[in-house]
Amino acid sequence: FTGGDQGRITAALRHADGGNSAVLDALWDLYRRGGVIAGTSAGAAIMSKTMFYEGRAPLPTLRDGITDGRDIAPGLGFIGDEVFVDQHLLIRGRFARMLPAMLAKHYKLGLGIDENTAAVVAPDRSIAVIGYKGALLLDLGQASVDAARTGFNVTGARISYLDSGDRYDPASGRFTPGPDKERVDPADPSYRGPLFAADILGNTAVADLLMKLCDSDQARATGIAFGDPAGAAADRGFEFTFTRTPESEGWTSNRADTYSVYRVRMDVRPVKLALPLYRAE
């Protein structure tokens, strides 16, 4: 399935009453017999049971929440009922918009694929990452939300970055790094001092910060997200806190500029920014 508009793909393959077309039934038959179903961009979004439909940018999605039938709609579900899929993840900071969608539809696992990258799902549901960059895995199995707090928030989520060659088994929760990777030694860190990202939704910002955290003398890193200082709701932003725990791991390759980070805790809370953010000197 090619890119474009995922709503057009699902509309072409499902009847107005939600039933399958003959073509979709034939695709499912092929898939169940061991055939490969693949998609890029919009074609990747349709792989989960729920997909972004008229998906907005991450920050407005965090601020305004998810509306069923507008932001999200039924996908085709080839990846199964337990995993939520999104695409263009690192280059567009879309990991943040996955969080409210996953919470709204009670997903525990979210798989976000970057550009020029593929997540290959085997018959046993294990996931292998191949390609130029990697994928983010969000785990909300231990996460909670403070309903008394105004604005989107989540505590105790886990975030992992899988690079090319890495594997993940959802059944066991086991990560297997690529064969060329070695575990980062936290006793000999490459980065020292506070870790902070001024735009955590920027291109590869979250993966870069996670990598530094797992090779750092710091146990915690922080990133913030905010919009145009002259735009609507300019004072409403979000703070992302990433914390190493005993289960966190970092892996790196000596043969290529690749790395992997597993099971870092992530907490998100709304923050109010003091305006103006800056003044000319």
PDB file of N, CA and C in Angstrom, residues 168-268:
ATOM      1  N   TYR A 168      12.200  -7.050  18.626  1.00  0.00           N
ATOM      2  CA  TYR A 168      11.400  -6.966  19.851  1.00  0.00           C
ATOM      3  C   TYR A 168      10.311  -8.026  19.788  1.00  0.00           C
ATOM      4  N   ASP A 169      10.143  -8.747  20.886  1.00  0.00           N
ATOM      5  CA  ASP A 169       9.114  -9.772  20.993  1.00  0.00           C
ATOM      6  C   ASP A 169       8.040  -9.308  21.973  1.00  0.00           C
ATOM      7  N   PRO A 170       6.864  -8.882  21.491  1.00  0.00           N
ATOM      8  CA  PRO A 170       5.826  -8.399  22.409  1.00  0.00           C
ATOM      9  C   PRO A 170       5.366  -9.445  23.410  1.00  0.00           C
ATOM     10  N   ALA A 171       5.407 -10.717  23.040  1.00  0.00           N
ATOM     11  CA  ALA A 171       4.925 -11.764  23.939  1.00  0.00           C
ATOM     12  C   ALA A 171       5.781 -11.860  25.194  1.00  0.00           C
ATOM     13  N   SER A 172       7.095 -11.756  25.038  1.00  0.00           N
ATOM     14  CA  SER A 172       8.006 -11.861  26.182  1.00  0.00           C
ATOM     15  C   SER A 172       8.499 -10.513  26.689  1.00  0.00           C
ATOM     16  N   GLY A 173       8.304  -9.459  25.865  1.00  0.00           N
ATOM     17  CA  GLY A 173       8.846  -8.153  26.216  1.00  0.00           C
ATOM     18  C   GLY A 173      10.346  -8.062  26.036  1.00  0.00           C
ATOM     19  N   ARG A 174      10.935  -8.979  25.290  1.00  0.00           N
ATOM     20  CA  ARG A 174      12.391  -9.045  25.151  1.00  0.00           C
ATOM     21  C   ARG A 174      12.878  -8.250  23.945  1.00  0.00           C
ATOM     22  N   PHE A 175      13.932  -7.449  24.180  1.00  0.00           N
ATOM     23  CA  PHE A 175      14.625  -6.742  23.109  1.00  0.00           C
ATOM     24  C   PHE A 175      15.898  -7.516  22.752  1.00  0.00           C
ATOM     25  N   THR A 176      16.193  -7.591  21.461  1.00  0.00           N
ATOM     26  CA  THR A 176      17.443  -8.195  21.001  1.00  0.00           C
ATOM     27  C   THR A 176      18.148  -7.188  20.107  1.00  0.00           C
ATOM     28  N   PRO A 177      19.251  -6.586  20.568  1.00  0.00           N
ATOM     29  CA  PRO A 177      19.951  -5.599  19.735  1.00  0.00           C
ATOM     30  C   PRO A 177      20.610  -6.254  18.536  1.00  0.00           C
ATOM     31  N   GLY A 178      20.902  -5.458  17.522  1.00  0.00           N
ATOM     32  CA  GLY A 178      21.581  -5.951  16.339  1.00  0.00           C
ATOM     33  C   GLY A 178      22.911  -6.591  16.680  1.00  0.00           C
ATOM     34  N   PRO A 179      23.373  -7.524  15.846  1.00  0.00           N
ATOM     35  CA  PRO A 179      24.582  -8.289  16.181  1.00  0.00           C
ATOM     36  C   PRO A 179      25.854  -7.451  16.258  1.00  0.00           C
ATOM     37  N   ASP A 180      25.849  -6.242  15.709  1.00  0.00           N
ATOM     38  CA  ASP A 180      27.055  -5.410  15.739  1.00  0.00           C
ATOM     39  C   ASP A 180      27.084  -4.465  16.925  1.00  0.00           C
ATOM     40  N   LYS A 181      26.126  -4.572  17.834  1.00  0.00           N
ATOM     41  CA  LYS A 181      26.025  -3.616  18.933  1.00  0.00           C
ATOM     42  C   LYS A 181      26.593  -4.168  20.227  1.00  0.00           C
ATOM     43  N   GLU A 182      27.145  -3.244  21.029  1.00  0.00           N
ATOM     44  CA  GLU A 182      27.658  -3.562  22.357  1.00  0.00           C
ATOM     45  C   GLU A 182      26.948  -2.688  23.377  1.00  0.00           C
ATOM     46  N   ARG A 183      26.768  -3.235  24.568  1.00  0.00           N
ATOM     47  CA  ARG A 183      26.057  -2.497  25.605  1.00  0.00           C
ATOM     48  C   ARG A 183      26.889  -1.317  26.094  1.00  0.00           C
ATOM     49  N   VAL A 184      26.235  -0.169  26.262  1.00  0.00           N
ATOM     50  CA  VAL A 184      26.907   1.026  26.777  1.00  0.00           C
ATOM     51  C   VAL A 184      27.217   0.824  28.253  1.00  0.00           C
ATOM     52  N   ASP A 185      28.443   1.143  28.641  1.00  0.00           N
ATOM     53  CA  ASP A 185      28.871   1.008  30.028  1.00  0.00           C
ATOM     54  C   ASP A 185      28.546   2.299  30.778  1.00  0.00           C
ATOM     55  N   PRO A 186      27.560   2.282  31.687  1.00  0.00           N
ATOM     56  CA  PRO A 186      27.203   3.515  32.404  1.00  0.00           C
ATOM     57  C   PRO A 186      28.303   4.024  33.325  1.00  0.00           C
ATOM     58  N   ALA A 187      29.288   3.176  33.608  1.00  0.00           N
ATOM     59  CA  ALA A 187      30.393   3.610  34.480  1.00  0.00           C
ATOM     60  C   ALA A 187      31.406   4.466  33.731  1.00  0.00           C
ATOM     61  N   ASP A 188      31.317   4.494  32.401  1.00  0.00           N
ATOM     62  CA  ASP A 188      32.251   5.289  31.606  1.00  0.00           C
ATOM     63  C   ASP A 188      31.458   6.137  30.607  1.00  0.00           C
ATOM     64  N   PRO A 189      30.719   7.150  31.093  1.00  0.00           N
ATOM     65  CA  PRO A 189      29.811   7.908  30.225  1.00  0.00           C
ATOM     66  C   PRO A 189      30.541   8.849  29.274  1.00  0.00           C
ATOM     67  N   SER A 190      29.930   9.039  28.102  1.00  0.00           N
ATOM     68  CA  SER A 190      30.470   9.979  27.117  1.00  0.00           C
ATOM     69  C   SER A 190      29.940  11.394  27.331  1.00  0.00           C
ATOM     70  N   TYR A 191      28.780  11.524  27.981  1.00  0.00           N
ATOM     71  CA  TYR A 191      28.154  12.827  28.173  1.00  0.00           C
ATOM     72  C   TYR A 191      28.071  13.126  29.663  1.00  0.00           C
ATOM     73  N   ARG A 192      28.414  14.367  30.014  1.00  0.00           N
ATOM     74  CA  ARG A 192      28.397  14.784  31.413  1.00  0.00           C
ATOM     75  C   ARG A 192      27.657  16.109  31.533  1.00  0.00           C
ATOM     76  N   GLY A 193      26.935  16.257  32.625  1.00  0.00           N
ATOM     77  CA  GLY A 193      26.181  17.474  32.838  1.00  0.00           C
ATOM     78  C   GLY A 193      24.733  17.343  32.414  1.00  0.00           C
ATOM     79  N   PRO A 194      23.909  18.340  32.736  1.00  0.00           N
ATOM     80  CA  PRO A 194      22.467  18.283  32.466  1.00  0.00           C
ATOM     81  C   PRO A 194      22.159  18.062  30.983  1.00  0.00           C
ATOM     82  N   LEU A 195      21.075  17.335  30.732  1.00  0.00           N
ATOM     83  CA  LEU A 195      20.630  17.036  29.372  1.00  0.00           C
ATOM     84  C   LEU A 195      19.268  17.676  29.153  1.00  0.00           C
ATOM     85  N   PHE A 196      19.180  18.492  28.090  1.00  0.00           N
ATOM     86  CA  PHE A 196      17.953  19.256  27.854  1.00  0.00           C
ATOM     87  C   PHE A 196      17.751  19.450  26.355  1.00  0.00           C
ATOM     88  N   ALA A 197      16.518  19.301  25.894  1.00  0.00           N
ATOM     89  CA  ALA A 197      16.160  19.566  24.500  1.00  0.00           C
ATOM     90  C   ALA A 197      15.099  20.657  24.473  1.00  0.00           C
ATOM     91  N   ALA A 198      15.412  21.768  23.810  1.00  0.00           N
ATOM     92  CA  ALA A 198      14.483  22.905  23.769  1.00  0.00           C
ATOM     93  C   ALA A 198      13.279  22.635  22.869  1.00  0.00           C
ATOM     94  N   ASP A 199      13.398  21.678  21.943  1.00  0.00           N
ATOM     95  CA  ASP A 199      12.277  21.307  21.074  1.00  0.00           C
ATOM     96  C   ASP A 199      12.273  19.793  20.942  1.00  0.00           C
ATOM     97  N   ILE A 200      11.619  19.111  21.872  1.00  0.00           N
ATOM     98  CA  ILE A 200      11.644  17.655  21.901  1.00  0.00           C
ATOM     99  C   ILE A 200      10.885  17.053  20.719  1.00  0.00           C
ATOM    100  N   LEU A 201      10.077  17.856  20.022  1.00  0.00           N
ATOM    101  CA  LEU A 201       9.337  17.371  18.858  1.00  0.00           C
ATOM    102  C   LEU A 201      10.104  17.597  17.557  1.00  0.00           C
ATOM    103  N   GLY A 202      11.320  18.120  17.638  1.00  0.00           N
ATOM    104  CA  GLY A 202      12.119  18.367  16.446  1.00  0.00           C
ATOM    105  C   GLY A 202      12.638  17.083  15.825  1.00  0.00           C
ATOM    106  N   ASN A 203      13.201  17.199  14.645  1.00  0.00           N
ATOM    107  CA  ASN A 203      13.698  16.067  13.871  1.00  0.00           C
ATOM    108  C   ASN A 203      14.730  15.256  14.659  1.00  0.00           C
ATOM    109  N   THR A 204      14.415  14.022  14.983  1.00  0.00           N
ATOM    110  CA  THR A 204      15.224  13.043  15.737  1.00  0.00           C
ATOM    111  C   THR A 204      15.580  13.499  17.152  1.00  0.00           C
ATOM    112  N   ALA A 205      14.962  14.578  17.646  1.00  0.00           N
ATOM    113  CA  ALA A 205      15.356  15.128  18.953  1.00  0.00           C
ATOM    114  C   ALA A 205      15.172  14.116  20.076  1.00  0.00           C
ATOM    115  N   VAL A 206      14.061  13.396  20.071  1.00  0.00           N
ATOM    116  CA  VAL A 206      13.809  12.474  21.183  1.00  0.00           C
ATOM    117  C   VAL A 206      14.782  11.301  21.141  1.00  0.00           C
ATOM    118  N   ALA A 207      15.081  10.750  19.970  1.00  0.00           N
ATOM    119  CA  ALA A 207      16.029   9.636  19.880  1.00  0.00           C
ATOM    120  C   ALA A 207      17.425  10.086  20.289  1.00  0.00           C
ATOM    121  N   ASP A 208      17.824  11.288  19.867  1.00  0.00           N
ATOM    122  CA  ASP A 208      19.143  11.798  20.230  1.00  0.00           C
ATOM    123  C   ASP A 208      19.265  11.999  21.738  1.00  0.00           C
ATOM    124  N   LEU A 209      18.212  12.522  22.364  1.00  0.00           N
ATOM    125  CA  LEU A 209      18.246  12.751  23.812  1.00  0.00           C
ATOM    126  C   LEU A 209      18.276  11.431  24.573  1.00  0.00           C
ATOM    127  N   LEU A 210      17.534  10.432  24.103  1.00  0.00           N
ATOM    128  CA  LEU A 210      17.546   9.121  24.749  1.00  0.00           C
ATOM    129  C   LEU A 210      18.940   8.493  24.672  1.00  0.00           C
ATOM    130  N   MET A 211      19.585   8.628  23.517  1.00  0.00           N
ATOM    131  CA  MET A 211      20.919   8.072  23.360  1.00  0.00           C
ATOM    132  C   MET A 211      21.899   8.728  24.330  1.00  0.00           C
ATOM    133  N   LYS A 212      21.846  10.047  24.430  1.00  0.00           N
ATOM    134  CA  LYS A 212      22.746  10.749  25.347  1.00  0.00           C
ATOM    135  C   LYS A 212      22.471  10.350  26.796  1.00  0.00           C
ATOM    136  N   LEU A 213      21.204  10.180  27.143  1.00  0.00           N
ATOM    137  CA  LEU A 213      20.852   9.831  28.516  1.00  0.00           C
ATOM    138  C   LEU A 213      21.459   8.490  28.922  1.00  0.00           C
ATOM    139  N   CYS A 214      21.429   7.515  28.029  1.00  0.00           N
ATOM    140  CA  CYS A 214      21.939   6.186  28.366  1.00  0.00           C
ATOM    141  C   CYS A 214      23.462   6.109  28.316  1.00  0.00           C
ATOM    142  N   ASP A 215      24.119   7.186  27.875  1.00  0.00           N
ATOM    143  CA  ASP A 215      25.585   7.236  27.864  1.00  0.00           C
ATOM    144  C   ASP A 215      26.052   8.476  28.625  1.00  0.00           C
ATOM    145  N   SER A 216      25.363   8.741  29.754  1.00  0.00           N
ATOM    146  CA  SER A 216      25.569   9.984  30.491  1.00  0.00           C
ATOM    147  C   SER A 216      25.758   9.714  31.976  1.00  0.00           C
ATOM    148  N   ASP A 217      26.321  10.709  32.673  1.00  0.00           N
ATOM    149  CA  ASP A 217      26.407  10.627  34.123  1.00  0.00           C
ATOM    150  C   ASP A 217      25.124  11.113  34.789  1.00  0.00           C
ATOM    151  N   GLN A 218      24.129  11.465  33.986  1.00  0.00           N
ATOM    152  CA  GLN A 218      22.853  11.938  34.501  1.00  0.00           C
ATOM    153  C   GLN A 218      21.816  10.810  34.480  1.00  0.00           C
ATOM    154  N   ALA A 219      20.911  10.816  35.455  1.00  0.00           N
ATOM    155  CA  ALA A 219      19.827   9.830  35.485  1.00  0.00           C
ATOM    156  C   ALA A 219      18.574  10.341  34.803  1.00  0.00           C
ATOM    157  N   ARG A 220      18.564  11.641  34.459  1.00  0.00           N
ATOM    158  CA  ARG A 220      17.330  12.240  33.937  1.00  0.00           C
ATOM    159  C   ARG A 220      17.654  13.247  32.843  1.00  0.00           C
ATOM    160  N   ALA A 221      16.758  13.330  31.871  1.00  0.00           N
ATOM    161  CA  ALA A 221      16.852  14.324  30.809  1.00  0.00           C
ATOM    162  C   ALA A 221      15.483  14.951  30.612  1.00  0.00           C
ATOM    163  N   THR A 222      15.468  16.197  30.152  1.00  0.00           N
ATOM    164  CA  THR A 222      14.222  16.931  30.005  1.00  0.00           C
ATOM    165  C   THR A 222      14.120  17.547  28.622  1.00  0.00           C
ATOM    166  N   GLY A 223      12.929  17.531  28.063  1.00  0.00           N
ATOM    167  CA  GLY A 223      12.649  18.229  26.815  1.00  0.00           C
ATOM    168  C   GLY A 223      11.324  18.947  26.931  1.00  0.00           C
ATOM    169  N   ILE A 224      11.171  20.049  26.215  1.00  0.00           N
ATOM    170  CA  ILE A 224       9.908  20.780  26.241  1.00  0.00           C
ATOM    171  C   ILE A 224       9.374  20.927  24.826  1.00  0.00           C
ATOM    172  N   ALA A 225       8.077  21.154  24.750  1.00  0.00           N
ATOM    173  CA  ALA A 225       7.409  21.372  23.471  1.00  0.00           C
ATOM    174  C   ALA A 225       6.491  22.577  23.623  1.00  0.00           C
ATOM    175  N   PHE A 226       6.591  23.505  22.679  1.00  0.00           N
ATOM    176  CA  PHE A 226       5.728  24.681  22.702  1.00  0.00           C
ATOM    177  C   PHE A 226       5.563  25.172  21.273  1.00  0.00           C
ATOM    178  N   GLY A 227       4.556  26.025  21.069  1.00  0.00           N
ATOM    179  CA  GLY A 227       4.232  26.493  19.734  1.00  0.00           C
ATOM    180  C   GLY A 227       4.762  27.883  19.446  1.00  0.00           C
ATOM    181  N   ASP A 228       4.181  28.494  18.429  1.00  0.00           N
ATOM    182  CA  ASP A 228       4.555  29.839  17.999  1.00  0.00           C
ATOM    183  C   ASP A 228       4.251  30.832  19.119  1.00  0.00           C
ATOM    184  N   PRO A 229       5.239  31.591  19.598  1.00  0.00           N
ATOM    185  CA  PRO A 229       4.971  32.559  20.670  1.00  0.00           C
ATOM    186  C   PRO A 229       3.903  33.580  20.315  1.00  0.00           C
ATOM    187  N   ALA A 230       3.655  33.800  19.015  1.00  0.00           N
ATOM    188  CA  ALA A 230       2.625  34.740  18.588  1.00  0.00           C
ATOM    189  C   ALA A 230       1.323  34.039  18.225  1.00  0.00           C
ATOM    190  N   GLY A 231       1.256  32.723  18.362  1.00  0.00           N
ATOM    191  CA  GLY A 231       0.085  31.977  17.961  1.00  0.00           C
ATOM    192  C   GLY A 231      -0.910  31.794  19.089  1.00  0.00           C
ATOM    193  N   ALA A 232      -1.965  31.037  18.781  1.00  0.00           N
ATOM    194  CA  ALA A 232      -2.990  30.747  19.782  1.00  0.00           C
ATOM    195  C   ALA A 232      -2.420  29.824  20.858  1.00  0.00           C
ATOM    196  N   ALA A 233      -2.858  30.025  22.086  1.00  0.00           N
ATOM    197  CA  ALA A 233      -2.430  29.207  23.229  1.00  0.00           C
ATOM    198  C   ALA A 233      -0.910  29.148  23.327  1.00  0.00           C
ATOM    199  N   ALA A 234      -0.267  30.283  23.099  1.00  0.00           N
ATOM    200  CA  ALA A 234       1.194  30.321  23.072  1.00  0.00           C
ATOM    201  C   ALA A 234       1.809  29.966  24.425  1.00  0.00           C
ATOM    202  N   ASP A 235       1.077  30.159  25.512  1.00  0.00           N
ATOM    203  CA  ASP A 235       1.638  29.897  26.835  1.00  0.00           C
ATOM    204  C   ASP A 235       1.421  28.457  27.297  1.00  0.00           C
ATOM    205  N   ARG A 236       0.798  27.633  26.462  1.00  0.00           N
ATOM    206  CA  ARG A 236       0.531  26.244  26.838  1.00  0.00           C
ATOM    207  C   ARG A 236       1.545  25.316  26.171  1.00  0.00           C
ATOM    208  N   GLY A 237       2.358  24.677  26.986  1.00  0.00           N
ATOM    209  CA  GLY A 237       3.354  23.754  26.474  1.00  0.00           C
ATOM    210  C   GLY A 237       3.364  22.477  27.287  1.00  0.00           C
ATOM    211  N   PHE A 238       4.364  21.633  27.027  1.00  0.00           N
ATOM    212  CA  PHE A 238       4.464  20.348  27.715  1.00  0.00           C
ATOM    213  C   PHE A 238       5.928  20.053  28.035  1.00  0.00           C
ATOM    214  N   GLU A 239       6.111  19.436  29.190  1.00  0.00           N
ATOM    215  CA  GLU A 239       7.426  19.010  29.625  1.00  0.00           C
ATOM    216  C   GLU A 239       7.502  17.487  29.551  1.00  0.00           C
ATOM    217  N   PHE A 240       8.544  16.988  28.910  1.00  0.00           N
ATOM    218  CA  PHE A 240       8.802  15.556  28.805  1.00  0.00           C
ATOM    219  C   PHE A 240      10.030  15.239  29.652  1.00  0.00           C
ATOM    220  N   THR A 241       9.857  14.351  30.609  1.00  0.00           N
ATOM    221  CA  THR A 241      10.965  13.944  31.462  1.00  0.00           C
ATOM    222  C   THR A 241      11.297  12.483  31.185  1.00  0.00           C
ATOM    223  N   PHE A 242      12.566  12.215  30.902  1.00  0.00           N
ATOM    224  CA  PHE A 242      13.043  10.867  30.609  1.00  0.00           C
ATOM    225  C   PHE A 242      13.997  10.448  31.720  1.00  0.00           C
ATOM    226  N   THR A 243      13.741   9.283  32.309  1.00  0.00           N
ATOM    227  CA  THR A 243      14.501   8.839  33.472  1.00  0.00           C
ATOM    228  C   THR A 243      15.026   7.430  33.262  1.00  0.00           C
ATOM    229  N   ARG A 244      16.318   7.251  33.504  1.00  0.00           N
ATOM    230  CA  ARG A 244      16.887   5.903  33.487  1.00  0.00           C
ATOM    231  C   ARG A 244      16.414   5.148  34.721  1.00  0.00           C
ATOM    232  N   THR A 245      16.050   3.895  34.518  1.00  0.00           N
ATOM    233  CA  THR A 245      15.658   3.007  35.611  1.00  0.00           C
ATOM    234  C   THR A 245      16.566   1.780  35.561  1.00  0.00           C
ATOM    235  N   PRO A 246      16.474   0.891  36.546  1.00  0.00           N
ATOM    236  CA  PRO A 246      17.313  -0.311  36.504  1.00  0.00           C
ATOM    237  C   PRO A 246      17.106  -1.169  35.253  1.00  0.00           C
ATOM    238  N   GLU A 247      15.958  -1.055  34.608  1.00  0.00           N
ATOM    239  CA  GLU A 247      15.701  -1.857  33.410  1.00  0.00           C
ATOM    240  C   GLU A 247      16.149  -1.163  32.121  1.00  0.00           C
ATOM    241  N   SER A 248      16.584   0.081  32.210  1.00  0.00           N
ATOM    242  CA  SER A 248      16.998   0.826  31.016  1.00  0.00           C
ATOM    243  C   SER A 248      18.333   0.300  30.487  1.00  0.00           C
ATOM    244  N   GLU A 249      18.451   0.258  29.151  1.00  0.00           N
ATOM    245  CA  GLU A 249      19.684  -0.205  28.515  1.00  0.00           C
ATOM    246  C   GLU A 249      20.012   0.672  27.318  1.00  0.00           C
ATOM    247  N   GLY A 250      21.303   0.881  27.090  1.00  0.00           N
ATOM    248  CA  GLY A 250      21.773   1.557  25.892  1.00  0.00           C
ATOM    249  C   GLY A 250      22.749   0.662  25.151  1.00  0.00           C
ATOM    250  N   TRP A 251      22.652   0.632  23.830  1.00  0.00           N
ATOM    251  CA  TRP A 251      23.525  -0.188  22.991  1.00  0.00           C
ATOM    252  C   TRP A 251      24.042   0.663  21.845  1.00  0.00           C
ATOM    253  N   THR A 252      25.274   0.426  21.449  1.00  0.00           N
ATOM    254  CA  THR A 252      25.848   1.203  20.354  1.00  0.00           C
ATOM    255  C   THR A 252      26.703   0.305  19.481  1.00  0.00           C
ATOM    256  N   SER A 253      26.932   0.748  18.243  1.00  0.00           N
ATOM    257  CA  SER A 253      27.726  -0.020  17.288  1.00  0.00           C
ATOM    258  C   SER A 253      29.053   0.677  17.041  1.00  0.00           C
ATOM    259  N   ASN A 254      30.102  -0.100  16.959  1.00  0.00           N
ATOM    260  CA  ASN A 254      31.419   0.438  16.626  1.00  0.00           C
ATOM    261  C   ASN A 254      31.661   0.480  15.124  1.00  0.00           C
ATOM    262  N   ARG A 255      30.769  -0.169  14.354  1.00  0.00           N
ATOM    263  CA  ARG A 255      30.946  -0.244  12.911  1.00  0.00           C
ATOM    264  C   ARG A 255      30.078   0.747  12.153  1.00  0.00           C
ATOM    265  N   ALA A 256      29.069   1.288  12.797  1.00  0.00           N
ATOM    266  CA  ALA A 256      28.167   2.234  12.132  1.00  0.00           C
ATOM    267  C   ALA A 256      27.640   3.206  13.173  1.00  0.00           C
ATOM    268  N   ASP A 257      27.137   4.331  12.707  1.00  0.00           N
ATOM    269  CA  ASP A 257      26.611   5.356  13.608  1.00  0.00           C
ATOM    270  C   ASP A 257      25.179   4.996  14.001  1.00  0.00           C
ATOM    271  N   THR A 258      25.039   3.901  14.723  1.00  0.00           N
ATOM    272  CA  THR A 258      23.729   3.435  15.158  1.00  0.00           C
ATOM    273  C   THR A 258      23.753   3.158  16.652  1.00  0.00           C
ATOM    274  N   TYR A 259      22.586   3.217  17.264  1.00  0.00           N
ATOM    275  CA  TYR A 259      22.462   2.969  18.688  1.00  0.00           C
ATOM    276  C   TYR A 259      21.039   2.523  18.994  1.00  0.00           C
ATOM    277  N   SER A 260      20.860   1.965  20.162  1.00  0.00           N
ATOM    278  CA  SER A 260      19.549   1.504  20.606  1.00  0.00           C
ATOM    279  C   SER A 260      19.377   1.881  22.067  1.00  0.00           C
ATOM    280  N   VAL A 261      18.155   2.188  22.450  1.00  0.00           N
ATOM    281  CA  VAL A 261      17.854   2.544  23.843  1.00  0.00           C
ATOM    282  C   VAL A 261      16.563   1.833  24.231  1.00  0.00           C
ATOM    283  N   TYR A 262      16.603   1.105  25.333  1.00  0.00           N
ATOM    284  CA  TYR A 262      15.449   0.312  25.738  1.00  0.00           C
ATOM    285  C   TYR A 262      14.952   0.720  27.124  1.00  0.00           C
ATOM    286  N   ARG A 263      13.643   0.830  27.232  1.00  0.00           N
ATOM    287  CA  ARG A 263      12.922   0.937  28.506  1.00  0.00           C
ATOM    288  C   ARG A 263      13.337   2.136  29.361  1.00  0.00           C
ATOM    289  N   VAL A 264      13.273   3.299  28.791  1.00  0.00           N
ATOM    290  CA  VAL A 264      13.462   4.527  29.560  1.00  0.00           C
ATOM    291  C   VAL A 264      12.089   5.031  30.003  1.00  0.00           C
ATOM    292  N   ARG A 265      11.991   5.437  31.244  1.00  0.00           N
ATOM    293  CA  ARG A 265      10.715   5.971  31.739  1.00  0.00           C
ATOM    294  C   ARG A 265      10.472   7.348  31.139  1.00  0.00           C
ATOM    295  N   MET A 266       9.196   7.607  30.777  1.00  0.00           N
ATOM    296  CA  MET A 266       8.820   8.901  30.223  1.00  0.00           C
ATOM    297  C   MET A 266       7.578   9.427  30.943  1.00  0.00           C
ATOM    298  N   ASP A 267       7.663  10.657  31.440  1.00  0.00           N
ATOM    299  CA  ASP A 267       6.541  11.347  32.065  1.00  0.00           C
ATOM    300  C   ASP A 267       6.276  12.631  31.278  1.00  0.00           C
ATOM    301  N   VAL A 268       5.010  12.933  31.074  1.00  0.00           N
ATOM    302  CA  VAL A 268       4.619  14.140  30.335  1.00  0.00           C
ATOM    303  C   VAL A 268       3.637  14.928  31.191  1.00  0.00           C
TER     304      VAL A 268
END
